[in-house]
GROMACS .gro file of C-alpha atoms in nm:
model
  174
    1UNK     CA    1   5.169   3.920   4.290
    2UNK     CA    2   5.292   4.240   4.110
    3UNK     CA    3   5.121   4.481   4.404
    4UNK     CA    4   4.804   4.413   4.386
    5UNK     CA    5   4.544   4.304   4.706
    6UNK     CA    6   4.634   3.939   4.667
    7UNK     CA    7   4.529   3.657   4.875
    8UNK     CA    8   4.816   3.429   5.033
    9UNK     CA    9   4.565   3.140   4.850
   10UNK     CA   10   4.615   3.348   4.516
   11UNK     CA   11   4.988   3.332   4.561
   12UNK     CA   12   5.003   2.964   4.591
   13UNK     CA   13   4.787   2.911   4.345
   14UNK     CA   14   4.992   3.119   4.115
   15UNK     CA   15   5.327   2.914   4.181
   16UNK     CA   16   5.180   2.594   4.214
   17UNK     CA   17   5.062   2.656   3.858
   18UNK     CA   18   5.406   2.791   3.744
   19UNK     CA   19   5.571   2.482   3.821
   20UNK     CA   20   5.344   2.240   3.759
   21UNK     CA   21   5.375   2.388   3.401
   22UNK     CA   22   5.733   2.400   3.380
   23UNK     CA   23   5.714   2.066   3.511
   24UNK     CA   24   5.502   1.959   3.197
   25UNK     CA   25   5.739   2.114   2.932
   26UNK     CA   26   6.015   1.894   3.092
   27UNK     CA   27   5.805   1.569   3.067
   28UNK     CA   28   5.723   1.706   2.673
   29UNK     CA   29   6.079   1.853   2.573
   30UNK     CA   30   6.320   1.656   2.842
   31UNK     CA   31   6.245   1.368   2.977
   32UNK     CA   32   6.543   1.170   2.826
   33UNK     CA   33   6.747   1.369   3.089
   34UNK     CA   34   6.647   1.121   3.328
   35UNK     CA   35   6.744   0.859   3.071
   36UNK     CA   36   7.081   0.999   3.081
   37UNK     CA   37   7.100   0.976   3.425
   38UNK     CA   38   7.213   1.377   3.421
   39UNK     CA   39   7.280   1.556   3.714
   40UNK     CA   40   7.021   1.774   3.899
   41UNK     CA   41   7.189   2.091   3.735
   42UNK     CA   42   7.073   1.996   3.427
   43UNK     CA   43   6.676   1.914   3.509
   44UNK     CA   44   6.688   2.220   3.715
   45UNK     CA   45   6.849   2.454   3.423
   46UNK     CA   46   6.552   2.305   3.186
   47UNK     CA   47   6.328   2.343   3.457
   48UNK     CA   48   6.423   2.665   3.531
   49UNK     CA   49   6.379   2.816   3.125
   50UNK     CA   50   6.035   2.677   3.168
   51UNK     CA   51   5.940   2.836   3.465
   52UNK     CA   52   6.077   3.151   3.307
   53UNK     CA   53   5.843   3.145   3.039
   54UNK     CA   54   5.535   3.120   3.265
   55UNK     CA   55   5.634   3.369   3.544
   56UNK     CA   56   5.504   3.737   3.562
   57UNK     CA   57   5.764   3.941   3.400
   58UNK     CA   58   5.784   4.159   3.716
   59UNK     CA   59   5.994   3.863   3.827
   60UNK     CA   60   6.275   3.718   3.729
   61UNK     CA   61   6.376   3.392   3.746
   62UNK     CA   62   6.725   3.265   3.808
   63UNK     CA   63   6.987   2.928   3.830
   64UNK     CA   64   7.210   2.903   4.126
   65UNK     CA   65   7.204   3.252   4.234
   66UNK     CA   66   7.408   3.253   4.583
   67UNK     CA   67   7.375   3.674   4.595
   68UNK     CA   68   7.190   3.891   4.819
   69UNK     CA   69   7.083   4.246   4.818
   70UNK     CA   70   7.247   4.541   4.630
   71UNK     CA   71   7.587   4.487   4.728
   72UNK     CA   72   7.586   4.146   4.646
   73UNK     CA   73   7.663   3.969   4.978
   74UNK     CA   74   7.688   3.601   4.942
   75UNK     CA   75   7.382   3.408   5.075
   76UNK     CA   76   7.465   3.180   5.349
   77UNK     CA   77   7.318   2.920   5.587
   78UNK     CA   78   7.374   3.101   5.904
   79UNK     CA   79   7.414   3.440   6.049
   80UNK     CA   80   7.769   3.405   6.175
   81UNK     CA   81   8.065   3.483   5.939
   82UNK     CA   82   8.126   3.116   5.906
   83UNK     CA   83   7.830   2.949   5.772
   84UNK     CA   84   7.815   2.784   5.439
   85UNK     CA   85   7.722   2.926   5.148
   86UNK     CA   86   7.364   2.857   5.031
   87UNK     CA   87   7.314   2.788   4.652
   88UNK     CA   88   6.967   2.764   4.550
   89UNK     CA   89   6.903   2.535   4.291
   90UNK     CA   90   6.609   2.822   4.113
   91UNK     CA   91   6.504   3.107   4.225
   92UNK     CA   92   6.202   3.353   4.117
   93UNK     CA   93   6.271   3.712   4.257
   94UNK     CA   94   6.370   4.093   4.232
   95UNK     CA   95   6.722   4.091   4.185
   96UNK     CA   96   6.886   4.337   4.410
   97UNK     CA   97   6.649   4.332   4.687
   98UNK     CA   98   6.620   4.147   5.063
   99UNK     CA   99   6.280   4.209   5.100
  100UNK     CA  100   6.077   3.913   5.154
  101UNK     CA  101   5.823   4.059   4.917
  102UNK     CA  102   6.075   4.048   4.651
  103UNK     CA  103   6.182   3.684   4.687
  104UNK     CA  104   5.885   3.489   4.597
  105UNK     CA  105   6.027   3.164   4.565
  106UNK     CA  106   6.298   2.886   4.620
  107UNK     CA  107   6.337   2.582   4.454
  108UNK     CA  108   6.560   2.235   4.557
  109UNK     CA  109   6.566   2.024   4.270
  110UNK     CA  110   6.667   1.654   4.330
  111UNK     CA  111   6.672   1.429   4.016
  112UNK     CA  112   6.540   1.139   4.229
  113UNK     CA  113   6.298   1.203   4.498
  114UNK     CA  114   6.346   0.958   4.782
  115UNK     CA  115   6.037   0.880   5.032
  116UNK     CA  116   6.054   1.141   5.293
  117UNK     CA  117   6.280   1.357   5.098
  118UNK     CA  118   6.627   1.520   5.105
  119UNK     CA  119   6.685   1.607   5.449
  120UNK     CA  120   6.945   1.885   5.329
  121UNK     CA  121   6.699   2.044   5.097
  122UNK     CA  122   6.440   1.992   5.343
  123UNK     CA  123   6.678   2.174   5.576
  124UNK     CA  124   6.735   2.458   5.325
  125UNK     CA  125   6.363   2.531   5.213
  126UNK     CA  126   6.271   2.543   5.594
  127UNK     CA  127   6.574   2.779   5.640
  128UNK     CA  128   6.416   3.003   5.357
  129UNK     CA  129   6.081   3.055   5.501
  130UNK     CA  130   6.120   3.073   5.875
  131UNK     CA  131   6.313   3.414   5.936
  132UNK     CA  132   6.605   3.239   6.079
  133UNK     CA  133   6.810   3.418   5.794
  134UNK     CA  134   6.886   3.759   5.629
  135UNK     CA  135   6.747   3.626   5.297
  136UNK     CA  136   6.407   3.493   5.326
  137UNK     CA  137   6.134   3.367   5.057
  138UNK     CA  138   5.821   3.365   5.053
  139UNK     CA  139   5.773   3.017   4.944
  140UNK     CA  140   6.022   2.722   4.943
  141UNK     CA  141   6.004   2.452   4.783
  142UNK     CA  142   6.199   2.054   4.733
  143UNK     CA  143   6.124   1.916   4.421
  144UNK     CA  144   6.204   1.523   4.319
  145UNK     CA  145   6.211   1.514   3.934
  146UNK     CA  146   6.173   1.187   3.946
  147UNK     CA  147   6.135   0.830   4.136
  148UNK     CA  148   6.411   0.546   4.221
  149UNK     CA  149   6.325   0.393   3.873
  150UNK     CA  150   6.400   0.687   3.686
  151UNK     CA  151   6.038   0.725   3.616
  152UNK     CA  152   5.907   1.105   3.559
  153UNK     CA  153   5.709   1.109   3.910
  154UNK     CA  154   5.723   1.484   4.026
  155UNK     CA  155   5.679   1.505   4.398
  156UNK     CA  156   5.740   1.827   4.630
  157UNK     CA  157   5.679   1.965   4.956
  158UNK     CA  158   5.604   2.360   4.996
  159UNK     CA  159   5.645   2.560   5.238
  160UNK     CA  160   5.592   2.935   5.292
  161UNK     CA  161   5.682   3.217   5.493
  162UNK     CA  162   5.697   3.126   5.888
  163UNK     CA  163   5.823   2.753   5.798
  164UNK     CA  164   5.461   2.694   5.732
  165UNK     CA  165   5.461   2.337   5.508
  166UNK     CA  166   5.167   2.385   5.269
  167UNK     CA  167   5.208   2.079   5.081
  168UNK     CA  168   5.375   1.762   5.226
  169UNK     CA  169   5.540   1.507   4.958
  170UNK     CA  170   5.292   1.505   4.688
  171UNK     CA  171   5.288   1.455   4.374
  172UNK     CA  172   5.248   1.748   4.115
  173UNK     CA  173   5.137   1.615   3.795
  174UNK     CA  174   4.902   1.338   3.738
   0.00000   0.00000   0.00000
């Protein structure tokens, strides 16, 4: 993914193995979060650190970054001046860019995944992959940390550039 001939099949092979190992060094280091009954911040912080240390260096990986491009124009859900602003839960990416081939991925991190998943982070994933805004990703992602008994169950759906939905509510880790 750093400029070489890759395969889109290499690609999501690459992040699929990202976070399924971040996702393992939460269920090792963090899964009394969930205990807790914390907030999604939290699991996707941790989640986030992990990620960090399994990513390509060429990338970075970031929490809540709601910034665009070079001069730092807030990322939003629409194209007209009054659209909300979008807050991605985790990001991996070249800071400082728009290019689509410097946004690799976006995560939506839900503490609880419910059957079907979060409409709004279904919403925003889609939004990130079809072209419908400035920023775009090349992969998008909702993540459910866990199930309704606060069991460690991680289920996602991924999608990729186009609004393409590669995976659809499975789980990640067996």
């Amino acid at each position: 993914m750093q400029g070489s001939v890759r395969s889109p099949e290499d690609d999501v092979s690459a992040v699929s193995s990202w976070v399924s190992g971040a996702l393992s060094d939460f269920r090792a280091r963090d899964l009394d979060l969930l205990d807790y009954s914390v907030g999604e911040w939290s699991c996707a912080f941790r989640i986030a650190v992990y990620l960090e240390q399994r990513v390509d260096p060429a990338w970075r990986v970031d929490s809540e970054y709601d910034r665009q491009g070079v001069d730092g124009q807030r990322k939003s859900r629409g194209l007209d001046a009054h659209a909300s602003t979008m807050r991605p839960d985790v990001v991996i990416h070249r800071r400082g860019s728009e290019d689509v081939r410097d946004n690799l991925l976006l995560l939506e991190i839900k503490r609880i995944w419910v059957p079907g998943g979060d409409p709004g982070d279904l919403a925003k994933i889609r939004q990130a992959v079809s072209g419908e805004l400035k920023f775009q990703y090349q992969f998008a992602a909702a993540i459910g940390v866990g199930d309704l008994g606060s069991r460690f169950n991680p289920t996602w759906t991924l999608m990729k550039v186009g609004g393409v939905v590669i995976v659809d509510e499975e789980r990640i880790l067996t």
